[in-house]
XYZ file of C-alpha atoms in Angstrom:
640
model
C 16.195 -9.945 -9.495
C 18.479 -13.109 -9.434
C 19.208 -14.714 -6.362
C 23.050 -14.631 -5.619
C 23.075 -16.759 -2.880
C 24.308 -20.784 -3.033
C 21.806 -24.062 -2.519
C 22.626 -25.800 0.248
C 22.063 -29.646 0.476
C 21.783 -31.142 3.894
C 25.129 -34.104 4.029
C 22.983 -37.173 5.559
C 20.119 -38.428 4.002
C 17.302 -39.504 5.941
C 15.119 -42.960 4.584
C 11.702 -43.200 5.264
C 9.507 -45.599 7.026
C 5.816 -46.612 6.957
C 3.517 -45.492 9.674
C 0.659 -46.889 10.428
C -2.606 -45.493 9.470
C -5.966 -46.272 10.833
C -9.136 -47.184 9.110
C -12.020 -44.931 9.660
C -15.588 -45.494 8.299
C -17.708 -42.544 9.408
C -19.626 -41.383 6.226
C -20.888 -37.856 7.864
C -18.525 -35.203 7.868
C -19.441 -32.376 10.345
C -16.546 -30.177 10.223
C -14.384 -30.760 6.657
C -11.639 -27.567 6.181
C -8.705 -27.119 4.013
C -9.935 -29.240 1.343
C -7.040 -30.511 -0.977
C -8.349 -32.391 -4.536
C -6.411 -34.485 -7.377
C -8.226 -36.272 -10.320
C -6.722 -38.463 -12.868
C -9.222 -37.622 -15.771
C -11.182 -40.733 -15.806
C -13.805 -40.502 -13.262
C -10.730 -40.690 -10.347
C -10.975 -38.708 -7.774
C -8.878 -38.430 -4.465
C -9.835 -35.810 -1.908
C -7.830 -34.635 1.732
C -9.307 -32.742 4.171
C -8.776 -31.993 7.774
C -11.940 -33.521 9.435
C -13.339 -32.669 13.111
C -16.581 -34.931 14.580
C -16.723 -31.113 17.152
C -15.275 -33.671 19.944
C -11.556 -34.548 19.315
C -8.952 -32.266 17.661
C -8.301 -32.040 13.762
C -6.993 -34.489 12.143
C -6.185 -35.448 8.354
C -8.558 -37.627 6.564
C -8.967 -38.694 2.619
C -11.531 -39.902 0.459
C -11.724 -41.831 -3.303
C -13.651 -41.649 -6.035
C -14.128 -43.803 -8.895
C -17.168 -41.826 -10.632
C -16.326 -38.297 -10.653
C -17.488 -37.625 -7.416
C -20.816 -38.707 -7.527
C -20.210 -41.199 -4.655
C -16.757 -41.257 -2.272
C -15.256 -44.715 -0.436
C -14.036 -43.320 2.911
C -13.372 -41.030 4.579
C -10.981 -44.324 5.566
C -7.764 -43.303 7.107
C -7.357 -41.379 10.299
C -3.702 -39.142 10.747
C -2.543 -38.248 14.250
C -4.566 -36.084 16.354
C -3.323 -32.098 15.502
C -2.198 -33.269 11.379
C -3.316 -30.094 8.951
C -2.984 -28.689 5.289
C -3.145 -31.994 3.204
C -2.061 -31.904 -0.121
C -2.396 -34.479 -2.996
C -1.717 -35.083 -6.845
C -2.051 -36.982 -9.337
C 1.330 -39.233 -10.567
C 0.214 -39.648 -14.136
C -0.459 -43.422 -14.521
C -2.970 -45.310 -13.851
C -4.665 -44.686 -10.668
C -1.702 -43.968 -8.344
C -1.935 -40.838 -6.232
C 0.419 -39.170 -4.153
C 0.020 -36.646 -0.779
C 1.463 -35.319 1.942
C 0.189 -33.323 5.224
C 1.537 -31.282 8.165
C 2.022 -33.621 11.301
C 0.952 -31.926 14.652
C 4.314 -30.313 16.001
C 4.153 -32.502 18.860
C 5.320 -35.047 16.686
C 9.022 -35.217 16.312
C 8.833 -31.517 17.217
C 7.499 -30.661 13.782
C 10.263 -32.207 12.071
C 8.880 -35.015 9.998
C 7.819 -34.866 6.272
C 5.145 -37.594 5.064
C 4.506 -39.587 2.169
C 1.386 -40.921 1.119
C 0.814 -43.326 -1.707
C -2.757 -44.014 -2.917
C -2.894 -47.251 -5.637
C -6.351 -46.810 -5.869
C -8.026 -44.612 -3.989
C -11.526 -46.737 -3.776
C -9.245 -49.250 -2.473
C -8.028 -48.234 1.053
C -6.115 -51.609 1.507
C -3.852 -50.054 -1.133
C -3.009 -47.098 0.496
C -0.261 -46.713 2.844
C 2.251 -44.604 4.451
C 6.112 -43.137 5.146
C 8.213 -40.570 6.752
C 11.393 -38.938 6.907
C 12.354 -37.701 10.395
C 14.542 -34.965 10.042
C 14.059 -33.816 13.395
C 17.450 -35.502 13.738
C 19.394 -33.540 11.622
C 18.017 -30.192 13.698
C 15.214 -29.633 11.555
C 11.450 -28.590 13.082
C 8.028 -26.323 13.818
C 6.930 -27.506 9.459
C 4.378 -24.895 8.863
C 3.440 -24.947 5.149
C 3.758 -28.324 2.239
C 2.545 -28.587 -1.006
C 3.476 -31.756 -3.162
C 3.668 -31.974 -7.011
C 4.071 -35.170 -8.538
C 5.333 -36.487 -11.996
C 5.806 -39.992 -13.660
C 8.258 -39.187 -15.986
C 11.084 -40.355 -14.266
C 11.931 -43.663 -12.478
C 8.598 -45.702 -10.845
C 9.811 -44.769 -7.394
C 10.473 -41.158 -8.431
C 7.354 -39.942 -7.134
C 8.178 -36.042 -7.104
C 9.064 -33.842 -4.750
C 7.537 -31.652 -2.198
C 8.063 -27.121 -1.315
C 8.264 -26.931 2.334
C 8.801 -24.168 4.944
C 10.494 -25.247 8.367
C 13.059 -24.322 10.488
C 16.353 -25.433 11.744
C 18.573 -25.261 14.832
C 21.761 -26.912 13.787
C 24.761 -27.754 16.638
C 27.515 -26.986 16.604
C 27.327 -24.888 13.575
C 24.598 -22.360 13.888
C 25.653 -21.019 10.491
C 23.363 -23.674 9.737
C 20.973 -22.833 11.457
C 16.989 -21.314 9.646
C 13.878 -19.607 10.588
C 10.792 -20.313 8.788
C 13.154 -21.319 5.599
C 12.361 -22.699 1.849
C 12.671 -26.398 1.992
C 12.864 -29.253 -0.905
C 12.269 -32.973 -0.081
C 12.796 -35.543 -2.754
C 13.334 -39.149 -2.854
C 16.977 -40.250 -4.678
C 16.920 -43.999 -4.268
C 14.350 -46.682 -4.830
C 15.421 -48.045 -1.031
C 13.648 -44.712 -0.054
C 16.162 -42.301 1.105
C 15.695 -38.568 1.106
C 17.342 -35.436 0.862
C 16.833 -31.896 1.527
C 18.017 -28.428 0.023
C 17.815 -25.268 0.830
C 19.063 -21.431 -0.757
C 20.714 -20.120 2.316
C 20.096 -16.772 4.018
C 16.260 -17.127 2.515
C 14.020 -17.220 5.484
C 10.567 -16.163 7.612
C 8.626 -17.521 4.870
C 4.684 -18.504 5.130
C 3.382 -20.302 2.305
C 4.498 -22.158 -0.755
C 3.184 -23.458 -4.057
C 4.778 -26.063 -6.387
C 4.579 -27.739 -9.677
C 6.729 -30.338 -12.206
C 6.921 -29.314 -15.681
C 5.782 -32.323 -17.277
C 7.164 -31.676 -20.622
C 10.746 -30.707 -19.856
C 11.042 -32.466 -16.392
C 11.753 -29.222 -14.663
C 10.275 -28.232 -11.011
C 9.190 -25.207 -9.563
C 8.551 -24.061 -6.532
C 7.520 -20.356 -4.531
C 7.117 -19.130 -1.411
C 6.173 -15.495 -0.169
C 8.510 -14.636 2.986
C 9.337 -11.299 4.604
C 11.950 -9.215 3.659
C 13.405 -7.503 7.090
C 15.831 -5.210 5.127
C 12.932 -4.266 3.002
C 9.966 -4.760 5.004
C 8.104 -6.146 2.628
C 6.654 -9.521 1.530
C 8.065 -10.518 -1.549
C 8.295 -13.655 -3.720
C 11.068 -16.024 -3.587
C 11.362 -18.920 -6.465
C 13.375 -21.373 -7.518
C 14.004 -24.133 -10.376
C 15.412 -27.564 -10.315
C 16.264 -29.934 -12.773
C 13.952 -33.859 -11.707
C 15.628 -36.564 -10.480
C 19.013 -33.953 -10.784
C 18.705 -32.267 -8.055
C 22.355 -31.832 -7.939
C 22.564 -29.666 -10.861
C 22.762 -25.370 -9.622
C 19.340 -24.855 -10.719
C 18.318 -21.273 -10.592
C 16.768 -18.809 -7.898
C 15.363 -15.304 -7.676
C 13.151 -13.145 -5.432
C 10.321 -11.087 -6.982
C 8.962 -8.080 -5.220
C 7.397 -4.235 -6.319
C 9.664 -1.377 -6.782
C 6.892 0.147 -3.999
C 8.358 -1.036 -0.824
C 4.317 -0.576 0.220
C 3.115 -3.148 -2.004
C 3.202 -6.806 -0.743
C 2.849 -9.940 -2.304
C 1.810 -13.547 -0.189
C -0.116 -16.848 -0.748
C 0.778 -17.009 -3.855
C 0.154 -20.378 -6.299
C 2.341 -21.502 -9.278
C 1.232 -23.867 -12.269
C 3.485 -24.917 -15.270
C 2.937 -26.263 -18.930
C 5.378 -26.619 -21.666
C 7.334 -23.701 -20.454
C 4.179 -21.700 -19.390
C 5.056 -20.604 -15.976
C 2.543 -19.063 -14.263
C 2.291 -17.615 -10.494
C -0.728 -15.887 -9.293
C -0.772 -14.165 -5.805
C -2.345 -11.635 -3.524
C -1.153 -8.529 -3.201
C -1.779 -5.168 -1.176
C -0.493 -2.189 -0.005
C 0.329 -0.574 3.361
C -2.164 1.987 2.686
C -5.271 0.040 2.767
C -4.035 -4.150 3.847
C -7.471 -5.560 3.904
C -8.079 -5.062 0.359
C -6.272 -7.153 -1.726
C -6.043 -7.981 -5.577
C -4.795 -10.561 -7.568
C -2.093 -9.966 -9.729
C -0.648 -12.506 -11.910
C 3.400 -13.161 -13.389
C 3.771 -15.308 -16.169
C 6.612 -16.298 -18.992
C 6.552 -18.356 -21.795
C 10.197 -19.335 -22.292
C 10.382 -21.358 -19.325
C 12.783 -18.957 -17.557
C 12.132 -17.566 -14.100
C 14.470 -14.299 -14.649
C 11.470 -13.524 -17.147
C 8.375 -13.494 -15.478
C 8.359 -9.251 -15.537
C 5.300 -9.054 -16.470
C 2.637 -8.523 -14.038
C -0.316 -7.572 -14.024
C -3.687 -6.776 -11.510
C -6.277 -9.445 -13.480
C -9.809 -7.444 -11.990
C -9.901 -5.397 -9.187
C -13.676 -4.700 -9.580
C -14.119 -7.028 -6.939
C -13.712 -5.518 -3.376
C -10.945 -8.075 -2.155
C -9.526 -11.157 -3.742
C -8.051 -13.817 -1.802
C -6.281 -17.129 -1.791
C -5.770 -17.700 -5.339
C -5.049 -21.488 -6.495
C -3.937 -22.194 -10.049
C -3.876 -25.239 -12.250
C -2.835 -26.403 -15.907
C -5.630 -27.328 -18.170
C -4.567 -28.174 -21.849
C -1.863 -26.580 -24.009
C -1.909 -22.824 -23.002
C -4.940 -22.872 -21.065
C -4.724 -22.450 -17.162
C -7.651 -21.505 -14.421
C -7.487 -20.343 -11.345
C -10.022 -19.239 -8.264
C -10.379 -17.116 -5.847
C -12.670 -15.939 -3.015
C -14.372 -12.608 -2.511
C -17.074 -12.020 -0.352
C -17.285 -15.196 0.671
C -17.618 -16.451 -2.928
C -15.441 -18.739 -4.797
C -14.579 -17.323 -8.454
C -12.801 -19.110 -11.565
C -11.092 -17.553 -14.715
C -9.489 -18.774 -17.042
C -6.439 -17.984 -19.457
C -6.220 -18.881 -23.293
C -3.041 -17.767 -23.773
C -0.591 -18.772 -21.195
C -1.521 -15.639 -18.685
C -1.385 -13.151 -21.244
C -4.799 -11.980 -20.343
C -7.667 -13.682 -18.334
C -11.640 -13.651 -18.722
C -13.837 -12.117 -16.503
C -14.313 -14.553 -13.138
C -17.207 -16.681 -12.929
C -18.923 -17.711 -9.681
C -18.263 -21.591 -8.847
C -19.453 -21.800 -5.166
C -23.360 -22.557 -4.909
C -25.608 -18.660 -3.657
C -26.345 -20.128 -0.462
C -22.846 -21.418 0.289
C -20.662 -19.418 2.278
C -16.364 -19.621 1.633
C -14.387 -19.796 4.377
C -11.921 -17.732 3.790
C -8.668 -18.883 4.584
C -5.573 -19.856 3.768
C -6.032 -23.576 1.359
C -9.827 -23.389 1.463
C -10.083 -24.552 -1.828
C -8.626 -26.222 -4.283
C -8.380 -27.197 -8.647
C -7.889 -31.044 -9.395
C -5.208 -31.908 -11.868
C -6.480 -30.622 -14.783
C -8.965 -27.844 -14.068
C -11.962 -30.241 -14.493
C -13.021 -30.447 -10.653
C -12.283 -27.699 -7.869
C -13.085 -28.247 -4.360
C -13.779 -25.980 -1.299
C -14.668 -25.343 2.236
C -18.045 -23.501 2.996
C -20.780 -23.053 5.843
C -24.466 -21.739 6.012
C -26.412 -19.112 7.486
C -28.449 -21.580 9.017
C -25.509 -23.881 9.576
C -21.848 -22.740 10.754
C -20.769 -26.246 10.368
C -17.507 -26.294 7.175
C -19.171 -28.552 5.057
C -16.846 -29.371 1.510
C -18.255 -28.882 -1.722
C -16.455 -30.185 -5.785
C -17.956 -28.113 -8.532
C -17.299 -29.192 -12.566
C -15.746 -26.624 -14.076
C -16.382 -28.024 -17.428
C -20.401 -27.805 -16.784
C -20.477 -24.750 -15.073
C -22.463 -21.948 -16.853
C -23.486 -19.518 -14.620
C -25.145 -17.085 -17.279
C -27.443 -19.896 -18.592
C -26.667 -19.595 -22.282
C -25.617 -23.062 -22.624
C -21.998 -22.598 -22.955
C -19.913 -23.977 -20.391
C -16.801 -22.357 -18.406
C -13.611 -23.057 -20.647
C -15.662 -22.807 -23.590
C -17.730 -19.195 -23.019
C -16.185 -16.124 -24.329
C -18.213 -14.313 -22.038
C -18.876 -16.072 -18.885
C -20.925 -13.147 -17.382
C -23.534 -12.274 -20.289
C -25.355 -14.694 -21.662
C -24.352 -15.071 -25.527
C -25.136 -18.298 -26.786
C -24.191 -17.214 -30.125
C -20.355 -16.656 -28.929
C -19.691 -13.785 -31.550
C -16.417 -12.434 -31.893
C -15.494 -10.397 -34.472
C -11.962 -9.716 -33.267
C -10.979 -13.172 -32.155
C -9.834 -11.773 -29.026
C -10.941 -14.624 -26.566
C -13.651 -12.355 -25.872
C -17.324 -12.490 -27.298
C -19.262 -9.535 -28.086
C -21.488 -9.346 -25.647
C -18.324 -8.382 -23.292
C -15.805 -6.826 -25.417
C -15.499 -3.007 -24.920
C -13.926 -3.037 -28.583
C -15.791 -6.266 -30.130
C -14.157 -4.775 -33.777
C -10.916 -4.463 -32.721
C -8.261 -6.957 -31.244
C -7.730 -6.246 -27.508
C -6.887 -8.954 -25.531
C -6.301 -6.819 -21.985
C -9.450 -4.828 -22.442
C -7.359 -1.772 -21.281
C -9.913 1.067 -20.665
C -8.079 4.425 -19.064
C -10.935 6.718 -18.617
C -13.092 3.735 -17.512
C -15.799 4.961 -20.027
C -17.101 1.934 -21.293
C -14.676 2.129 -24.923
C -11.296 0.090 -24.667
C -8.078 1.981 -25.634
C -7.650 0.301 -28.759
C -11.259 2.115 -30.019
C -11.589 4.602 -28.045
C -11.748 8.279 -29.777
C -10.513 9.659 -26.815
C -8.560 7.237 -24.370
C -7.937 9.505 -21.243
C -11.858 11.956 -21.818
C -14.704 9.609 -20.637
C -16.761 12.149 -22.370
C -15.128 11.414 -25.498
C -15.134 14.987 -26.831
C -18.467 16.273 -25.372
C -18.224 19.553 -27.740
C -18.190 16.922 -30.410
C -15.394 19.117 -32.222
C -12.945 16.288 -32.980
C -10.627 17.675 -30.343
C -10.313 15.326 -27.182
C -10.814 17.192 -23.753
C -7.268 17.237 -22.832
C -6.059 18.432 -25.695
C -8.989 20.508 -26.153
C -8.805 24.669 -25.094
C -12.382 24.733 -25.018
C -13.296 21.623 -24.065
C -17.254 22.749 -23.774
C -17.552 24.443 -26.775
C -16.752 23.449 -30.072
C -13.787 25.589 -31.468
C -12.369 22.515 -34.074
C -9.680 25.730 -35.255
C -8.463 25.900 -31.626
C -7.881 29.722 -32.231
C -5.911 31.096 -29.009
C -4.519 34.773 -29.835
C -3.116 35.185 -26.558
C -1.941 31.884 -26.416
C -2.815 31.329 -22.781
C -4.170 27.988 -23.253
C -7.726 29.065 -23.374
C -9.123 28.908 -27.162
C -11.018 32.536 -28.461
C -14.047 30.516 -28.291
C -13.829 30.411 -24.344
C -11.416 32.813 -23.311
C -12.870 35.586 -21.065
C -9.950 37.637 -22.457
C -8.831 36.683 -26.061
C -6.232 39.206 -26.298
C -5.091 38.907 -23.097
C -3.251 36.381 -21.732
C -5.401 35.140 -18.423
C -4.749 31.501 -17.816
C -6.436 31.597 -14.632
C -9.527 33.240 -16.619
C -10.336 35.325 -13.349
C -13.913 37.474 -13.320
C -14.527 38.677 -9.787
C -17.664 40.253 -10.954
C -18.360 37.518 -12.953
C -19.493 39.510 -15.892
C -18.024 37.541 -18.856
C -14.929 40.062 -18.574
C -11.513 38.654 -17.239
C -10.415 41.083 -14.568
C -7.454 41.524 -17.080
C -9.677 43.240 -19.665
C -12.424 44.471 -17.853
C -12.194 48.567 -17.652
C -15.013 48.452 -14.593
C -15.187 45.765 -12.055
C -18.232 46.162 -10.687
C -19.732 43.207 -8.364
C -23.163 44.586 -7.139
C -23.644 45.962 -10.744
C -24.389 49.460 -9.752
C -22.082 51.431 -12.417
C -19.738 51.859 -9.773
C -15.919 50.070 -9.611
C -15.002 47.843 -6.889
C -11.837 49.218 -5.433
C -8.311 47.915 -5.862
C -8.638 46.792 -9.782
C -6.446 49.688 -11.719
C -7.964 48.907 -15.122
C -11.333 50.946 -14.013
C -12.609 54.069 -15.771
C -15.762 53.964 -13.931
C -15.978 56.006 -10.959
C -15.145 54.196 -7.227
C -17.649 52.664 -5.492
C -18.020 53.755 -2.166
C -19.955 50.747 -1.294
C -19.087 48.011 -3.251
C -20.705 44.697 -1.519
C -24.486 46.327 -1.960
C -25.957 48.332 -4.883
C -26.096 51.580 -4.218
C -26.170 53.413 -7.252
C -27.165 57.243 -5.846
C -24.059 56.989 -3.545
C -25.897 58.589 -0.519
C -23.655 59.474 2.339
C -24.729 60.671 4.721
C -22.076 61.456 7.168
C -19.569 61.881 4.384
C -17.264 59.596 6.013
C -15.871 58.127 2.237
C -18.067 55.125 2.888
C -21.761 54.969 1.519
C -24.685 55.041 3.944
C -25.599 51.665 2.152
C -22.765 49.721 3.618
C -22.424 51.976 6.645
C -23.611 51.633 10.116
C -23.431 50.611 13.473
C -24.017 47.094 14.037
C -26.471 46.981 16.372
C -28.281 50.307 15.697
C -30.577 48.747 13.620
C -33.577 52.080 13.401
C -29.969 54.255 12.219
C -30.315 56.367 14.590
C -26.518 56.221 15.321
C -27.438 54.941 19.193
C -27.704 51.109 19.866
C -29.993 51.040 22.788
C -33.725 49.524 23.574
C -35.372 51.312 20.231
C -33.113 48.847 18.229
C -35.117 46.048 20.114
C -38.285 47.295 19.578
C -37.797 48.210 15.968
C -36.289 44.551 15.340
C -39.434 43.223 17.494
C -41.699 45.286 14.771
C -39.675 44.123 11.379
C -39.941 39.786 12.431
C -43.209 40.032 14.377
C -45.662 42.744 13.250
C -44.627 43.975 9.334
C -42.494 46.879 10.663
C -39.824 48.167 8.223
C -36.677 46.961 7.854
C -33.015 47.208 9.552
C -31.088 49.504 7.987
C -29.086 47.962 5.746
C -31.237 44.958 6.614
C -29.290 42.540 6.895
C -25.693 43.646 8.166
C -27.483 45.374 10.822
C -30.203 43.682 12.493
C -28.351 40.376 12.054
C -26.839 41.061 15.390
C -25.328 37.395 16.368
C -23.745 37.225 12.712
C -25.512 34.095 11.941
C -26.693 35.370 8.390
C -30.172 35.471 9.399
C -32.784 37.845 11.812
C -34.285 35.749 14.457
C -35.435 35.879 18.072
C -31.949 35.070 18.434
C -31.120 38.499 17.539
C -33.187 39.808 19.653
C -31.858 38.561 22.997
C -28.428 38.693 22.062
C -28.995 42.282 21.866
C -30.839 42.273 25.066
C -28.146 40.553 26.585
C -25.604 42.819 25.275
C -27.538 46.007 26.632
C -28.662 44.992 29.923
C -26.673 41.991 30.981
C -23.415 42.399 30.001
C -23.241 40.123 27.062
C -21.199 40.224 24.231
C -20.875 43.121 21.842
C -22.896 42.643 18.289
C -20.880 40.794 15.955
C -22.731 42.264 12.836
C-alpha cells in the first residue's frame, strides 16, 4: 500500500570530520564475523569485518586486495573498541571504495554516522576517515547501516547510506523516534550532511539499500514492527540522487495474513529491476522460515505485487543478501543448515534456479544476521564460518563465476542446472532450465509450478491436481473422475450420486456415502438382507430385509438355537462369567477355563464373550484370577 505519511528533513545540517584511525598489522585473524565485501571487477577487492584476537572487545577492521583475493594487505586499520556491522561498496571509478560501520554506543551515545573512503585499498596511507555527530541534534542507540554508493553524480557525491536510530528531540517531542528509518547523504563538497526521515515509521531492525545506476534513483528497506498490526512488515522508500529534496515515494509491504512476517530483508536494483528478497514466517511455526522474493520491472515501488516463496524444500532459509550482476541477471544467498546457498535470476526475479551450495562441506555458517555477503557484481561472496574441530569464525570469499558444484564443467551463472550434472546444457524449451532439471523440458515453464508435487510441471502435466495422473488410465483425471480406480471413460452414473455404474455399490440408487455394513458389495440402500455374520439371517434395524431376523446377529448362528427362548440366540447369549453355561458363575467356571488354556479342555461357551472375563479381547491367566478375585475376594464383577 502507499505510504501517506510526509518525509521529514532534519533543519541543521551536521559536517563531518576525520577521525583518526590506527594502523594494525596482525596477519592472523582468530575471530572474523559479519563479513562485509565490495570488488571493483579488476582483481580489487576490499573486505570489513569485525575482528576479535579472544582478548579485547570487537572492533571493525578492513582488508585490500589487488589480485582477486588471492593475497590481502591488512587487516590495517583498527575502529574503536565495541564498532560492528561494517559495510562497504564499490564507487564505480577507479579504485575508490566507500564504507561505513556501527560505532560502539558509548560513543556519542550511538549518535554518530561514519564515512570511510578507501583510494586504494592495498594502499592504507590512502585511506581515511569522517563523521557526522548527530548526537547533537537528539539523535542516538544506531543499530543497523548499510551504504550504497554511485559515481554518477558530483566527485564528492559519494552516495548515501539506510540507517535505523532513534531520536529524543527537546522541546518538541513530536519529533521525537524509536528505532526509525534514517537517510544520510552528503549535499556539499565542504562535507555537510543531512538527514530524512518518513514520520510515524518506527521500531525497525534491519535495512538494505541500493543506487540505481542507470536512472540515478535510490532505494532503500527496512523490516519494522507494525504494533496496530502485529506484524513485521516491509517499509520502502525512493529518492531521487543528489535531489533529495524532491517528495520521492514511500510504501509499506506486508501479507494480507496478519500471521505471516517478513524481516532481514535485502534489496538490489538494475535498470529499473527492483528486486527485494526477505525472510519470512508465520506465527504458526517461527523457526522455519522461507525466502520469498518481490520484484518489478518498471522501476516503481507501488508495483512490486508479485511475490513469491523461491524453494521451500530446504528446512529454513535465512539471511538472504542480493546483488546485481549484468543486465537482468541478479544472485542472491542464503544459509540453511549451516550452509551458504546461491541462485540466481535470468530474468529480473521472474523466476530463480535451483540454489547451489557456495560454502566449503566442512565449513560451518554462522548464522546470523550479515554473516555473509555478494561483492559488487556477483563475482565474489564472502562469509563467516567455524569448524567442528575449531569454533573459532574464520571468513571465507568463494568465486561465484568458478563455482560448479555438480562437476560438469559449467560454472554457476552459466549452468542451467546447477544441481545435475549436464554438461551438454540441453534445453528444449529455452526456459533457463536444462533438461536434466526441468519437470516439463518440452514445454516453456519458467516457475516450474508442480501442484500435486508428482514430478510433471503444470504446464505438462495430464492431470495437474492427481499425482497419480489417472491411475485407471481412462483419460478421466481423479478429481473429476467417479470411479477413479476403475476405468469407466463413459462416466455412466444413473443415479447421479456422484459415483459412476462402474463403482457404485447401488447404481440405481442414489448412495453417495456408498454405505455396506455387511460389506457384501450391496449398498445398505439396495440390499434386501443385511446380513454381517453371513448366516442367512438379517441384522436388525435395516427395513429393506426380506430375510428373516437374526436373533444373533454379531456371530453365525444359522440353526437359531435358543435355548431359553428369551428372543436372543443361545449363540450370543450368556452370562459373562459362566463360562461351562451352566447359568451359575461360581468355581466350575475356573476350573473349566483352567482346562480350555492349560490342558485341551473345550471351549467357553460362546468362547470368546464368555471366558474373556477382564474384557481384554483375549483368554489368559488374567482371566482366571480376575474371576477368582471376583468370587472370593470381592473384586470386580466380569466385564465380558
Amino acid at each position: 500500500e502507499k505510504y501517506t505519511g510526509h518525509k521529514v528533513q532534519v533543519i541543521n545540517p551536521i559536517k563531518m570530520t576525520e577521525f583518526s584511525i590506527n594502523e594494525f598489522t596482525q596477519k592472523s585473524s582468530p575471530g572474523d564475523i559479519h563479513p562485509s565485501l565490495a570488488d571493483n571487477g579488476t582483481g580489487y577487492l576490499l573486505k570489513g569485518f569485525e575482528y576479535n584476537d579472544l582478548v579485547t572487545e570487537d572492533f571493525v577492521a578492513f582488508a585490500g586486495s589487488n589480485n582477486f583475493g588471492q593475497s590481502w594487505i591488512g587487516p590495517c586499520i583498527i575502529i574503536p573498541f565495541g564498532s560492528s556491522y561494517p559495510s562497504v561498496d564499490y564507487w564505480g571509478t577507479g579504485t575508490l571504495f566507500y564504507g561505513t560501520f556501527i560505532l560502539p554506543n558509548d560513543y556519542a551515545n550511538g549518535g554518530v554516522l561514519t564515512l570511510m573512503e578507501f583510494e586504494n585499498p592495498t594502499n592504507c596511507s590512502s585511506w581515511n576517515g569522517v563523521l557526522a555527530d548527530w548526537g547533537t541534534d537528539g539523535f542516538h542507540s544506531l543499530k543497523s547501516v548499510e551504504l550504497a554508493a554511485d559515481n554518477s553524480k558530483q566527485s564528492w557525491n559519494w552516495g548515501f547510506q539506510s540507517a535505523i536510530m532513534s531520536r529524543t528531540y527537546y522541546p518538541n517531542t513530536a519529533y521525537n523516534l524509536y528505532s526509525a528509518p534514517i537517510i544520510f547523504y552528503q549535499i556539499d563538497q565542504s562535507g555537510y550532511t543531512m538527514i530524512d526521515y518518513y514520520q510515524d515509521i518506527d521500531s525497525c531492525l534491519t535495512t538494505s539499500c541500493d543506487i540505481d545506476p542507470i536512472n540515478s534513483r535510490t532505494f532503500a528497506v527496512y523490516d519494522r514492527y507494525d504494533v496496530t498490526d502485529n506484524q513485521y512488515q516491509l517499509f520502502i522508500r525512493q529518492d531521487y540522487f543528489a535531489d533529495w529534496d524532491s517528495t520521492g515515494s514511500a510504501m509499506s509491504l506486508y501479507f494480507s495474513s496478519l500471521n505471516q512476517h517478513i524481516i532481514n530483508p535485502s534489496i538490489a536494483v538494475y535498470n529499473d529491476n527492483i528486486i527485494i528478497v526477505a525472510e519470512t514466517y508465520n506465527d504458526s511455526n517461527p523457526e522455519v522460515k522461507n525466502i520469498a522474493g518481490w520484484f518489478t520491472n518498471d522501476g516503481d515501488i507501488f508495483n512490486m505485487g508479485n511475490n513469491t516463496i523461491i524453494d521451500d524444500t530446504f528446512n529454513s532459509q535465512n539471511y538472504p543478501d542480493i546483488s546485481h550482476v549484468t543486465g537482468n541477471t541478479f544472485v542472491y544467498t542464503f544459509t540453511s543448515n549451516q550452509t551458504l546457498y546461491a541462485t540466481r535470476t535470468d530474468n529480473g526475479g521472474l523466476n530463480w534456479i535451483k540454489p547451489e551450495q557456495v560454502s566449503a562441506v566442512n565449513h560451518l555458517v554462522e548464522e546470523e544476521y550479515r554473516c555473509s555477503d555478494i561483492g559488487d557484481g556477483g563475482h565474489y561472496a564472502i562469509y563467516q564460518y567455524s569448524t567442528v574441530s575449531n569454533p573459532t569464525a574464520y571468513t571465507n570469499i568463494v568465486s561465484l563465476d568458478s563455482l560448479d558444484t555438480d562437476g560438469d564443467g559449467i560454472y554457476f551463472y552459466d549452468d542451467n542446472c546447477p544441481q545435475i550434472s549436464n554438461n551438454a546444457q540441453i534445453n528444449n524449451d529455452s526456459d533457463q532450465l536444462g533438461d536434466a532439471c526441468d519437470n516439463c523440458p518440452t514445454t516453456f515453464n519458467s516457475y516450474q509450478e508442480d501442484t500435486d508435487s508428482d514430478g510433471f510441471g503444470d504446464s505438462c502435466d495430464v492431470c495437474i491436481y492427481d499425482p497419480l495422473n489417472d491411475e485407471d488410465n481412462d483419460g478421466i483425471c481423479f478429481t473429476n473422475d467417479n470411479c477413479p480406480n476403475i476405468s469407466n471413460p463413459s462416466q455412466f452414473d444413473d443415479d447421479e450420486d456422484g459415483i459412476g455404474n462402474a463403482c457404485d455399490n447401488c447404481q440405481s440408487t442414489e448412495n453417495p456415502d456408498q454405505l455396506d455394513y455387511d460389506d457384501d458389495g450391496l449398498g445398505d440402500l439396495c440390499d434386501y438382507c443385511t446380513d454381517s455374520d453371513s448366516d442367512g439371517y438379517g441384522d436388525p434395524g435395516y427395513p429393506l430385509n426380506t430375510c428373516p431376523e437374526d436373533n444373533c446377529a454379531s456371530i453365525a448362528n444359522p440353526d437359531q438355537i435358543d435355548t431359553n427362548l428369551d428372543g436372543i440366540g443361545d449363540a450370543c447369549d450368556f452370562l459373562c462369567g459362566d463360562v461351562n453355561n451352566d447359568e451359575a458363575i461360581n468355581i466350575l467356571d475356573i476350573t473349566y477355563n483352567i482346562a480350555y488354556i492349560y490342558k485341551g479342555g473345550p471351549p467357553p461357551i460362546p468362547v470368546i464373550d464368555a471366558g474373556d472375563i477382564n474384557n481384554t479381547g483375549d483368554i489368559n491367566i488374567l482371566d482366571i484370577t480376575y474371576l477368582i478375585n471376583y468370587l472370593y475376594k470381592s473384586g470386580p464383577p466380569p466385564e465380558c
